[in-house]
PDB file of N, CA, C and O in Angstrom:
ATOM      1  N   MET L   1     -44.488   5.629  13.582  1.00  0.00           N
ATOM      2  CA  MET L   1     -45.654   4.798  13.578  1.00  0.00           C
ATOM      3  C   MET L   1     -46.738   5.463  12.730  1.00  0.00           C
ATOM      4  O   MET L   1     -47.078   6.613  12.957  1.00  0.00           O
ATOM      5  N   PRO L   2     -47.272   4.784  11.759  1.00  0.00           N
ATOM      6  CA  PRO L   2     -48.306   5.374  10.899  1.00  0.00           C
ATOM      7  C   PRO L   2     -49.633   5.511  11.642  1.00  0.00           C
ATOM      8  O   PRO L   2     -49.885   4.818  12.628  1.00  0.00           O
ATOM      9  N   GLY L   3     -50.447   6.420  11.156  1.00  0.00           N
ATOM     10  CA  GLY L   3     -51.756   6.648  11.743  1.00  0.00           C
ATOM     11  C   GLY L   3     -52.680   7.272  10.723  1.00  0.00           C
ATOM     12  O   GLY L   3     -52.374   7.315   9.529  1.00  0.00           O
ATOM     13  N   THR L   4     -53.805   7.786  11.201  1.00  0.00           N
ATOM     14  CA  THR L   4     -54.822   8.380  10.339  1.00  0.00           C
ATOM     15  C   THR L   4     -55.378   9.632  11.004  1.00  0.00           C
ATOM     16  O   THR L   4     -55.557   9.663  12.224  1.00  0.00           O
ATOM     17  N   VAL L   5     -55.661  10.647  10.199  1.00  0.00           N
ATOM     18  CA  VAL L   5     -56.379  11.820  10.701  1.00  0.00           C
ATOM     19  C   VAL L   5     -57.853  11.436  10.736  1.00  0.00           C
ATOM     20  O   VAL L   5     -58.437  11.117   9.703  1.00  0.00           O
ATOM     21  N   ILE L   6     -58.427  11.419  11.909  1.00  0.00           N
ATOM     22  CA  ILE L   6     -59.851  11.091  12.036  1.00  0.00           C
ATOM     23  C   ILE L   6     -60.698  12.308  11.658  1.00  0.00           C
ATOM     24  O   ILE L   6     -61.621  12.213  10.876  1.00  0.00           O
ATOM     25  N   LYS L   7     -60.359  13.469  12.246  1.00  0.00           N
ATOM     26  CA  LYS L   7     -61.143  14.673  11.965  1.00  0.00           C
ATOM     27  C   LYS L   7     -60.320  15.924  12.221  1.00  0.00           C
ATOM     28  O   LYS L   7     -59.711  16.066  13.281  1.00  0.00           O
ATOM     29  N   VAL L   8     -60.319  16.839  11.245  1.00  0.00           N
ATOM     30  CA  VAL L   8     -59.727  18.168  11.415  1.00  0.00           C
ATOM     31  C   VAL L   8     -60.813  19.043  12.029  1.00  0.00           C
ATOM     32  O   VAL L   8     -61.933  19.114  11.515  1.00  0.00           O
ATOM     33  N   LEU L   9     -60.497  19.709  13.132  1.00  0.00           N
ATOM     34  CA  LEU L   9     -61.495  20.453  13.892  1.00  0.00           C
ATOM     35  C   LEU L   9     -61.451  21.961  13.671  1.00  0.00           C
ATOM     36  O   LEU L   9     -62.267  22.688  14.239  1.00  0.00           O
ATOM     37  N   VAL L  10     -60.486  22.449  12.888  1.00  0.00           N
ATOM     38  CA  VAL L  10     -60.341  23.884  12.650  1.00  0.00           C
ATOM     39  C   VAL L  10     -60.294  24.151  11.153  1.00  0.00           C
ATOM     40  O   VAL L  10     -60.150  23.232  10.354  1.00  0.00           O
ATOM     41  N   VAL L  11     -60.404  25.420  10.784  1.00  0.00           N
ATOM     42  CA  VAL L  11     -60.305  25.828   9.376  1.00  0.00           C
ATOM     43  C   VAL L  11     -59.235  26.911   9.257  1.00  0.00           C
ATOM     44  O   VAL L  11     -58.909  27.592  10.230  1.00  0.00           O
ATOM     45  N   LYS L  12     -58.704  27.049   8.062  1.00  0.00           N
ATOM     46  CA  LYS L  12     -57.707  28.079   7.795  1.00  0.00           C
ATOM     47  C   LYS L  12     -58.279  29.447   8.146  1.00  0.00           C
ATOM     48  O   LYS L  12     -59.417  29.758   7.815  1.00  0.00           O
ATOM     49  N   GLY L  13     -57.478  30.246   8.850  1.00  0.00           N
ATOM     50  CA  GLY L  13     -57.911  31.583   9.252  1.00  0.00           C
ATOM     51  C   GLY L  13     -58.552  31.638  10.630  1.00  0.00           C
ATOM     52  O   GLY L  13     -58.756  32.714  11.184  1.00  0.00           O
ATOM     53  N   GLU L  14     -58.855  30.487  11.196  1.00  0.00           N
ATOM     54  CA  GLU L  14     -59.493  30.443  12.515  1.00  0.00           C
ATOM     55  C   GLU L  14     -58.498  30.810  13.608  1.00  0.00           C
ATOM     56  O   GLU L  14     -57.345  30.392  13.585  1.00  0.00           O
ATOM     57  N   LYS L  15     -58.956  31.593  14.573  1.00  0.00           N
ATOM     58  CA  LYS L  15     -58.131  31.943  15.724  1.00  0.00           C
ATOM     59  C   LYS L  15     -58.322  30.864  16.790  1.00  0.00           C
ATOM     60  O   LYS L  15     -59.446  30.424  17.030  1.00  0.00           O
ATOM     61  N   VAL L  16     -57.210  30.441  17.387  1.00  0.00           N
ATOM     62  CA  VAL L  16     -57.254  29.417  18.427  1.00  0.00           C
ATOM     63  C   VAL L  16     -56.504  29.920  19.654  1.00  0.00           C
ATOM     64  O   VAL L  16     -55.670  30.820  19.551  1.00  0.00           O
ATOM     65  N   ILE L  17     -56.836  29.342  20.794  1.00  0.00           N
ATOM     66  CA  ILE L  17     -56.092  29.656  22.006  1.00  0.00           C
ATOM     67  C   ILE L  17     -55.340  28.405  22.440  1.00  0.00           C
ATOM     68  O   ILE L  17     -55.711  27.278  22.076  1.00  0.00           O
ATOM     69  N   GLN L  18     -54.274  28.593  23.180  1.00  0.00           N
ATOM     70  CA  GLN L  18     -53.451  27.481  23.628  1.00  0.00           C
ATOM     71  C   GLN L  18     -54.328  26.410  24.266  1.00  0.00           C
ATOM     72  O   GLN L  18     -55.175  26.697  25.103  1.00  0.00           O
ATOM     73  N   GLY L  19     -54.150  25.170  23.824  1.00  0.00           N
ATOM     74  CA  GLY L  19     -54.913  24.049  24.354  1.00  0.00           C
ATOM     75  C   GLY L  19     -56.142  23.689  23.550  1.00  0.00           C
ATOM     76  O   GLY L  19     -56.730  22.629  23.763  1.00  0.00           O
ATOM     77  N   ASP L  20     -56.558  24.571  22.620  1.00  0.00           N
ATOM     78  CA  ASP L  20     -57.698  24.228  21.761  1.00  0.00           C
ATOM     79  C   ASP L  20     -57.397  22.961  20.968  1.00  0.00           C
ATOM     80  O   ASP L  20     -56.266  22.712  20.570  1.00  0.00           O
ATOM     81  N   HIS L  21     -58.411  22.177  20.708  1.00  0.00           N
ATOM     82  CA  HIS L  21     -58.260  20.956  19.927  1.00  0.00           C
ATOM     83  C   HIS L  21     -58.220  21.311  18.441  1.00  0.00           C
ATOM     84  O   HIS L  21     -59.111  21.995  17.938  1.00  0.00           O
ATOM     85  N   LEU L  22     -57.168  20.866  17.756  1.00  0.00           N
ATOM     86  CA  LEU L  22     -56.987  21.153  16.335  1.00  0.00           C
ATOM     87  C   LEU L  22     -57.447  20.001  15.449  1.00  0.00           C
ATOM     88  O   LEU L  22     -58.014  20.211  14.392  1.00  0.00           O
ATOM     89  N   MET L  23     -57.170  18.772  15.879  1.00  0.00           N
ATOM     90  CA  MET L  23     -57.573  17.593  15.118  1.00  0.00           C
ATOM     91  C   MET L  23     -57.490  16.360  15.997  1.00  0.00           C
ATOM     92  O   MET L  23     -56.873  16.383  17.057  1.00  0.00           O
ATOM     93  N   ILE L  24     -58.127  15.296  15.521  1.00  0.00           N
ATOM     94  CA  ILE L  24     -58.084  14.014  16.195  1.00  0.00           C
ATOM     95  C   ILE L  24     -57.380  13.034  15.262  1.00  0.00           C
ATOM     96  O   ILE L  24     -57.707  12.947  14.077  1.00  0.00           O
ATOM     97  N   THR L  25     -56.393  12.318  15.807  1.00  0.00           N
ATOM     98  CA  THR L  25     -55.670  11.314  15.031  1.00  0.00           C
ATOM     99  C   THR L  25     -55.845   9.951  15.694  1.00  0.00           C
ATOM    100  O   THR L  25     -56.223   9.858  16.867  1.00  0.00           O
ATOM    101  N   GLU L  26     -55.561   8.907  14.927  1.00  0.00           N
ATOM    102  CA  GLU L  26     -55.633   7.552  15.459  1.00  0.00           C
ATOM    103  C   GLU L  26     -54.386   6.786  15.042  1.00  0.00           C
ATOM    104  O   GLU L  26     -53.940   6.892  13.898  1.00  0.00           O
ATOM    105  N   ALA L  27     -53.836   6.028  15.976  1.00  0.00           N
ATOM    106  CA  ALA L  27     -52.724   5.121  15.702  1.00  0.00           C
ATOM    107  C   ALA L  27     -52.884   3.918  16.622  1.00  0.00           C
ATOM    108  O   ALA L  27     -53.154   4.084  17.815  1.00  0.00           O
ATOM    109  N   MET L  28     -52.749   2.754  16.084  1.00  0.00           N
ATOM    110  CA  MET L  28     -52.886   1.513  16.848  1.00  0.00           C
ATOM    111  C   MET L  28     -54.197   1.479  17.641  1.00  0.00           C
ATOM    112  O   MET L  28     -54.232   1.113  18.815  1.00  0.00           O
ATOM    113  N   LYS L  29     -55.278   1.917  17.014  1.00  0.00           N
ATOM    114  CA  LYS L  29     -56.631   1.915  17.589  1.00  0.00           C
ATOM    115  C   LYS L  29     -56.784   2.835  18.798  1.00  0.00           C
ATOM    116  O   LYS L  29     -57.733   2.701  19.564  1.00  0.00           O
ATOM    117  N   MET L  30     -55.842   3.790  18.963  1.00  0.00           N
ATOM    118  CA  MET L  30     -55.945   4.770  20.036  1.00  0.00           C
ATOM    119  C   MET L  30     -56.098   6.159  19.430  1.00  0.00           C
ATOM    120  O   MET L  30     -55.305   6.557  18.584  1.00  0.00           O
ATOM    121  N   GLU L  31     -57.121   6.885  19.854  1.00  0.00           N
ATOM    122  CA  GLU L  31     -57.334   8.243  19.363  1.00  0.00           C
ATOM    123  C   GLU L  31     -56.571   9.241  20.234  1.00  0.00           C
ATOM    124  O   GLU L  31     -56.508   9.089  21.451  1.00  0.00           O
ATOM    125  N   THR L  32     -56.003  10.253  19.576  1.00  0.00           N
ATOM    126  CA  THR L  32     -55.260  11.309  20.257  1.00  0.00           C
ATOM    127  C   THR L  32     -55.728  12.652  19.724  1.00  0.00           C
ATOM    128  O   THR L  32     -55.894  12.817  18.514  1.00  0.00           O
ATOM    129  N   THR L  33     -55.927  13.611  20.603  1.00  0.00           N
ATOM    130  CA  THR L  33     -56.297  14.955  20.191  1.00  0.00           C
ATOM    131  C   THR L  33     -55.027  15.803  20.112  1.00  0.00           C
ATOM    132  O   THR L  33     -54.258  15.867  21.064  1.00  0.00           O
ATOM    133  N   VAL L  34     -54.824  16.441  18.967  1.00  0.00           N
ATOM    134  CA  VAL L  34     -53.698  17.358  18.787  1.00  0.00           C
ATOM    135  C   VAL L  34     -54.174  18.732  19.235  1.00  0.00           C
ATOM    136  O   VAL L  34     -55.189  19.234  18.746  1.00  0.00           O
ATOM    137  N   GLN L  35     -53.454  19.328  20.178  1.00  0.00           N
ATOM    138  CA  GLN L  35     -53.844  20.614  20.746  1.00  0.00           C
ATOM    139  C   GLN L  35     -52.922  21.730  20.272  1.00  0.00           C
ATOM    140  O   GLN L  35     -51.760  21.485  19.947  1.00  0.00           O
ATOM    141  N   ALA L  36     -53.451  22.955  20.267  1.00  0.00           N
ATOM    142  CA  ALA L  36     -52.655  24.127  19.905  1.00  0.00           C
ATOM    143  C   ALA L  36     -51.591  24.344  20.970  1.00  0.00           C
ATOM    144  O   ALA L  36     -51.904  24.453  22.159  1.00  0.00           O
ATOM    145  N   PRO L  37     -50.305  24.421  20.568  1.00  0.00           N
ATOM    146  CA  PRO L  37     -49.240  24.632  21.548  1.00  0.00           C
ATOM    147  C   PRO L  37     -49.171  26.076  22.053  1.00  0.00           C
ATOM    148  O   PRO L  37     -48.501  26.351  23.040  1.00  0.00           O
ATOM    149  N   PHE L  38     -49.855  26.992  21.363  1.00  0.00           N
ATOM    150  CA  PHE L  38     -49.911  28.400  21.750  1.00  0.00           C
ATOM    151  C   PHE L  38     -51.121  29.029  21.081  1.00  0.00           C
ATOM    152  O   PHE L  38     -51.718  28.448  20.183  1.00  0.00           O
ATOM    153  N   SER L  39     -51.483  30.227  21.503  1.00  0.00           N
ATOM    154  CA  SER L  39     -52.597  30.955  20.887  1.00  0.00           C
ATOM    155  C   SER L  39     -52.140  31.587  19.587  1.00  0.00           C
ATOM    156  O   SER L  39     -51.001  32.041  19.472  1.00  0.00           O
ATOM    157  N   GLY L  40     -53.018  31.613  18.584  1.00  0.00           N
ATOM    158  CA  GLY L  40     -52.670  32.208  17.299  1.00  0.00           C
ATOM    159  C   GLY L  40     -53.734  31.965  16.258  1.00  0.00           C
ATOM    160  O   GLY L  40     -54.902  31.733  16.583  1.00  0.00           O
ATOM    161  N   THR L  41     -53.312  31.986  14.991  1.00  0.00           N
ATOM    162  CA  THR L  41     -54.210  31.816  13.853  1.00  0.00           C
ATOM    163  C   THR L  41     -53.748  30.641  13.008  1.00  0.00           C
ATOM    164  O   THR L  41     -52.556  30.496  12.748  1.00  0.00           O
ATOM    165  N   VAL L  42     -54.687  29.814  12.580  1.00  0.00           N
ATOM    166  CA  VAL L  42     -54.377  28.696  11.686  1.00  0.00           C
ATOM    167  C   VAL L  42     -54.060  29.280  10.315  1.00  0.00           C
ATOM    168  O   VAL L  42     -54.901  29.935   9.709  1.00  0.00           O
ATOM    169  N   THR L  43     -52.827  29.077   9.837  1.00  0.00           N
ATOM    170  CA  THR L  43     -52.434  29.636   8.534  1.00  0.00           C
ATOM    171  C   THR L  43     -52.453  28.608   7.417  1.00  0.00           C
ATOM    172  O   THR L  43     -52.551  28.978   6.251  1.00  0.00           O
ATOM    173  N   ASN L  44     -52.360  27.323   7.762  1.00  0.00           N
ATOM    174  CA  ASN L  44     -52.392  26.291   6.729  1.00  0.00           C
ATOM    175  C   ASN L  44     -52.715  24.948   7.363  1.00  0.00           C
ATOM    176  O   ASN L  44     -52.275  24.665   8.475  1.00  0.00           O
ATOM    177  N   ILE L  45     -53.481  24.144   6.656  1.00  0.00           N
ATOM    178  CA  ILE L  45     -53.790  22.781   7.083  1.00  0.00           C
ATOM    179  C   ILE L  45     -53.306  21.856   5.972  1.00  0.00           C
ATOM    180  O   ILE L  45     -53.712  21.994   4.821  1.00  0.00           O
ATOM    181  N   HIS L  46     -52.414  20.938   6.320  1.00  0.00           N
ATOM    182  CA  HIS L  46     -51.754  20.092   5.325  1.00  0.00           C
ATOM    183  C   HIS L  46     -52.370  18.701   5.195  1.00  0.00           C
ATOM    184  O   HIS L  46     -51.869  17.890   4.414  1.00  0.00           O
ATOM    185  N   VAL L  47     -53.410  18.403   5.963  1.00  0.00           N
ATOM    186  CA  VAL L  47     -54.036  17.084   5.926  1.00  0.00           C
ATOM    187  C   VAL L  47     -55.550  17.217   5.846  1.00  0.00           C
ATOM    188  O   VAL L  47     -56.099  18.283   6.111  1.00  0.00           O
ATOM    189  N   GLU L  48     -56.194  16.117   5.481  1.00  0.00           N
ATOM    190  CA  GLU L  48     -57.656  16.075   5.405  1.00  0.00           C
ATOM    191  C   GLU L  48     -58.160  14.918   6.256  1.00  0.00           C
ATOM    192  O   GLU L  48     -57.395  14.020   6.616  1.00  0.00           O
ATOM    193  N   ASN L  49     -59.454  14.910   6.531  1.00  0.00           N
ATOM    194  CA  ASN L  49     -60.059  13.802   7.265  1.00  0.00           C
ATOM    195  C   ASN L  49     -59.778  12.488   6.548  1.00  0.00           C
ATOM    196  O   ASN L  49     -59.803  12.421   5.318  1.00  0.00           O
ATOM    197  N   GLU L  50     -59.500  11.459   7.329  1.00  0.00           N
ATOM    198  CA  GLU L  50     -59.254  10.095   6.854  1.00  0.00           C
ATOM    199  C   GLU L  50     -57.932   9.936   6.094  1.00  0.00           C
ATOM    200  O   GLU L  50     -57.694   8.901   5.486  1.00  0.00           O
ATOM    201  N   GLU L  51     -57.058  10.943   6.143  1.00  0.00           N
ATOM    202  CA  GLU L  51     -55.758  10.863   5.456  1.00  0.00           C
ATOM    203  C   GLU L  51     -54.747  10.100   6.320  1.00  0.00           C
ATOM    204  O   GLU L  51     -54.673  10.282   7.531  1.00  0.00           O
ATOM    205  N   ALA L  52     -53.967   9.235   5.681  1.00  0.00           N
ATOM    206  CA  ALA L  52     -52.900   8.514   6.379  1.00  0.00           C
ATOM    207  C   ALA L  52     -51.754   9.473   6.673  1.00  0.00           C
ATOM    208  O   ALA L  52     -51.414  10.326   5.849  1.00  0.00           O
ATOM    209  N   ILE L  53     -51.171   9.334   7.868  1.00  0.00           N
ATOM    210  CA  ILE L  53     -50.053  10.185   8.278  1.00  0.00           C
ATOM    211  C   ILE L  53     -48.948   9.310   8.874  1.00  0.00           C
ATOM    212  O   ILE L  53     -49.200   8.175   9.284  1.00  0.00           O
ATOM    213  N   ALA L  54     -47.749   9.878   8.915  1.00  0.00           N
ATOM    214  CA  ALA L  54     -46.600   9.181   9.506  1.00  0.00           C
ATOM    215  C   ALA L  54     -45.875  10.129  10.454  1.00  0.00           C
ATOM    216  O   ALA L  54     -46.074  11.349  10.408  1.00  0.00           O
ATOM    217  N   ALA L  55     -45.027   9.577  11.289  1.00  0.00           N
ATOM    218  CA  ALA L  55     -44.248  10.382  12.229  1.00  0.00           C
ATOM    219  C   ALA L  55     -43.487  11.462  11.475  1.00  0.00           C
ATOM    220  O   ALA L  55     -42.883  11.202  10.442  1.00  0.00           O
ATOM    221  N   GLY L  56     -43.550  12.690  11.983  1.00  0.00           N
ATOM    222  CA  GLY L  56     -42.830  13.802  11.377  1.00  0.00           C
ATOM    223  C   GLY L  56     -43.587  14.547  10.298  1.00  0.00           C
ATOM    224  O   GLY L  56     -43.132  15.577   9.824  1.00  0.00           O
ATOM    225  N   ASP L  57     -44.756  14.041   9.870  1.00  0.00           N
ATOM    226  CA  ASP L  57     -45.538  14.736   8.843  1.00  0.00           C
ATOM    227  C   ASP L  57     -45.985  16.107   9.351  1.00  0.00           C
ATOM    228  O   ASP L  57     -46.342  16.253  10.521  1.00  0.00           O
ATOM    229  N   LEU L  58     -45.975  17.086   8.469  1.00  0.00           N
ATOM    230  CA  LEU L  58     -46.483  18.417   8.803  1.00  0.00           C
ATOM    231  C   LEU L  58     -48.004  18.363   8.714  1.00  0.00           C
ATOM    232  O   LEU L  58     -48.557  18.031   7.674  1.00  0.00           O
ATOM    233  N   LEU L  59     -48.674  18.673   9.822  1.00  0.00           N
ATOM    234  CA  LEU L  59     -50.123  18.569   9.880  1.00  0.00           C
ATOM    235  C   LEU L  59     -50.805  19.919   9.725  1.00  0.00           C
ATOM    236  O   LEU L  59     -51.747  20.060   8.955  1.00  0.00           O
ATOM    237  N   ILE L  60     -50.336  20.902  10.465  1.00  0.00           N
ATOM    238  CA  ILE L  60     -51.007  22.199  10.513  1.00  0.00           C
ATOM    239  C   ILE L  60     -49.984  23.273  10.849  1.00  0.00           C
ATOM    240  O   ILE L  60     -48.987  22.991  11.500  1.00  0.00           O
ATOM    241  N   GLU L  61     -50.227  24.495  10.374  1.00  0.00           N
ATOM    242  CA  GLU L  61     -49.354  25.621  10.709  1.00  0.00           C
ATOM    243  C   GLU L  61     -50.153  26.668  11.459  1.00  0.00           C
ATOM    244  O   GLU L  61     -51.285  26.968  11.096  1.00  0.00           O
ATOM    245  N   LEU L  62     -49.520  27.207  12.509  1.00  0.00           N
ATOM    246  CA  LEU L  62     -50.118  28.270  13.305  1.00  0.00           C
ATOM    247  C   LEU L  62     -49.192  29.470  13.292  1.00  0.00           C
ATOM    248  O   LEU L  62     -47.981  29.330  13.193  1.00  0.00           O
ATOM    249  N   GLU L  63     -49.785  30.649  13.423  1.00  0.00           N
ATOM    250  CA  GLU L  63     -48.999  31.877  13.506  1.00  0.00           C
ATOM    251  C   GLU L  63     -49.415  32.626  14.756  1.00  0.00           C
ATOM    252  O   GLU L  63     -50.598  32.764  15.041  1.00  0.00           O
ATOM    253  N   LYS L  64     -48.425  33.105  15.503  1.00  0.00           N
ATOM    254  CA  LYS L  64     -48.739  33.910  16.682  1.00  0.00           C
ATOM    255  C   LYS L  64     -48.028  35.241  16.576  1.00  0.00           C
ATOM    256  O   LYS L  64     -47.027  35.374  15.885  1.00  0.00           O
ATOM    257  N   GLU L  65     -48.569  36.236  17.267  1.00  0.00           N
ATOM    258  CA  GLU L  65     -47.959  37.559  17.264  1.00  0.00           C
ATOM    259  C   GLU L  65     -47.162  37.747  18.548  1.00  0.00           C
ATOM    260  O   GLU L  65     -47.631  37.443  19.631  1.00  0.00           O
ATOM    261  N   LEU L  66     -45.960  38.241  18.379  1.00  0.00           N
ATOM    262  CA  LEU L  66     -45.098  38.560  19.519  1.00  0.00           C
ATOM    263  C   LEU L  66     -44.815  40.052  19.469  1.00  0.00           C
ATOM    264  O   LEU L  66     -43.910  40.484  18.790  1.00  0.00           O
ATOM    265  N   GLY L  67     -45.609  40.830  20.162  1.00  0.00           N
ATOM    266  CA  GLY L  67     -45.467  42.289  20.066  1.00  0.00           C
ATOM    267  C   GLY L  67     -45.770  42.718  18.646  1.00  0.00           C
ATOM    268  O   GLY L  67     -46.825  42.446  18.116  1.00  0.00           O
ATOM    269  N   GLN L  68     -44.799  43.345  17.979  1.00  0.00           N
ATOM    270  CA  GLN L  68     -44.996  43.755  16.592  1.00  0.00           C
ATOM    271  C   GLN L  68     -44.416  42.727  15.621  1.00  0.00           C
ATOM    272  O   GLN L  68     -44.618  42.823  14.439  1.00  0.00           O
ATOM    273  N   GLU L  69     -43.668  41.764  16.168  1.00  0.00           N
ATOM    274  CA  GLU L  69     -43.101  40.723  15.308  1.00  0.00           C
ATOM    275  C   GLU L  69     -44.118  39.613  15.123  1.00  0.00           C
ATOM    276  O   GLU L  69     -44.963  39.384  15.955  1.00  0.00           O
ATOM    277  N   ARG L  70     -44.014  38.904  14.027  1.00  0.00           N
ATOM    278  CA  ARG L  70     -44.868  37.760  13.790  1.00  0.00           C
ATOM    279  C   ARG L  70     -43.992  36.513  13.766  1.00  0.00           C
ATOM    280  O   ARG L  70     -42.925  36.508  13.196  1.00  0.00           O
ATOM    281  N   SER L  71     -44.462  35.485  14.396  1.00  0.00           N
ATOM    282  CA  SER L  71     -43.709  34.238  14.477  1.00  0.00           C
ATOM    283  C   SER L  71     -44.556  33.112  13.909  1.00  0.00           C
ATOM    284  O   SER L  71     -45.698  32.941  14.301  1.00  0.00           O
ATOM    285  N   LYS L  72     -43.998  32.359  12.979  1.00  0.00           N
ATOM    286  CA  LYS L  72     -44.703  31.238  12.377  1.00  0.00           C
ATOM    287  C   LYS L  72     -44.115  29.943  12.906  1.00  0.00           C
ATOM    288  O   LYS L  72     -42.916  29.785  12.989  1.00  0.00           O
ATOM    289  N   GLN L  73     -44.957  29.023  13.283  1.00  0.00           N
ATOM    290  CA  GLN L  73     -44.479  27.756  13.797  1.00  0.00           C
ATOM    291  C   GLN L  73     -45.399  26.656  13.289  1.00  0.00           C
ATOM    292  O   GLN L  73     -46.608  26.834  13.226  1.00  0.00           O
ATOM    293  N   ALA L  74     -44.816  25.537  12.920  1.00  0.00           N
ATOM    294  CA  ALA L  74     -45.592  24.405  12.413  1.00  0.00           C
ATOM    295  C   ALA L  74     -45.822  23.400  13.525  1.00  0.00           C
ATOM    296  O   ALA L  74     -44.971  23.191  14.370  1.00  0.00           O
ATOM    297  N   THR L  75     -46.978  22.789  13.507  1.00  0.00           N
ATOM    298  CA  THR L  75     -47.271  21.707  14.424  1.00  0.00           C
ATOM    299  C   THR L  75     -47.025  20.411  13.677  1.00  0.00           C
ATOM    300  O   THR L  75     -47.681  20.123  12.696  1.00  0.00           O
ATOM    301  N   GLU L  76     -46.059  19.649  14.138  1.00  0.00           N
ATOM    302  CA  GLU L  76     -45.738  18.378  13.506  1.00  0.00           C
ATOM    303  C   GLU L  76     -46.419  17.253  14.265  1.00  0.00           C
ATOM    304  O   GLU L  76     -46.922  17.423  15.357  1.00  0.00           O
ATOM    305  N   ASN L  77     -46.396  16.131  13.644  1.00  0.00           N
ATOM    306  CA  ASN L  77     -47.021  14.952  14.206  1.00  0.00           C
ATOM    307  C   ASN L  77     -46.160  14.388  15.338  1.00  0.00           C
ATOM    308  O   ASN L  77     -45.618  13.317  15.236  1.00  0.00           O
ATOM    309  N   LYS L  78     -46.052  15.120  16.436  1.00  0.00           N
ATOM    310  CA  LYS L  78     -45.188  14.714  17.538  1.00  0.00           C
ATOM    311  C   LYS L  78     -45.775  13.550  18.321  1.00  0.00           C
ATOM    312  O   LYS L  78     -45.048  12.747  18.862  1.00  0.00           O
ATOM    313  N   VAL L  79     -47.085  13.463  18.372  1.00  0.00           N
ATOM    314  CA  VAL L  79     -47.701  12.375  19.122  1.00  0.00           C
ATOM    315  C   VAL L  79     -47.294  11.028  18.545  1.00  0.00           C
ATOM    316  O   VAL L  79     -46.942  10.112  19.254  1.00  0.00           O
ATOM    317  N   LEU L  80     -47.278  10.922  17.231  1.00  0.00           N
ATOM    318  CA  LEU L  80     -46.907   9.664  16.602  1.00  0.00           C
ATOM    319  C   LEU L  80     -45.405   9.467  16.563  1.00  0.00           C
ATOM    320  O   LEU L  80     -44.931   8.395  16.216  1.00  0.00           O
ATOM    321  N   SER L  81     -44.621  10.498  16.912  1.00  0.00           N
ATOM    322  CA  SER L  81     -43.173  10.392  16.903  1.00  0.00           C
ATOM    323  C   SER L  81     -42.639   9.739  18.170  1.00  0.00           C
ATOM    324  O   SER L  81     -41.504   9.316  18.210  1.00  0.00           O
ATOM    325  N   LYS L  82     -43.444   9.706  19.224  1.00  0.00           N
ATOM    326  CA  LYS L  82     -42.987   9.144  20.489  1.00  0.00           C
ATOM    327  C   LYS L  82     -42.734   7.658  20.333  1.00  0.00           C
ATOM    328  O   LYS L  82     -43.470   6.956  19.670  1.00  0.00           O
ATOM    329  N   GLN L  83     -41.680   7.177  20.989  1.00  0.00           N
ATOM    330  CA  GLN L  83     -41.384   5.745  20.903  1.00  0.00           C
ATOM    331  C   GLN L  83     -41.328   5.112  22.253  1.00  0.00           C
ATOM    332  O   GLN L  83     -41.145   5.652  23.239  1.00  0.00           O
TER     333      GLN L  83
END
């Protein structure tokens, strides 16, 4: 289901904690807040305000530290993927 990024709430390099709001999206006139799935650092933002998005689009990348290892994980548009 297509939608729109209403507002990106973070910037590259910003540290976030699990549950922090990363961006607000809209689909079918319903707004949804995308939250950080874990604590870490925003390493890349792939969308801008008012940009059209579709299910599965890569929206933002976060990096978390696991001891001395570093783990990179992308946040996909899972909210719009639900059917």
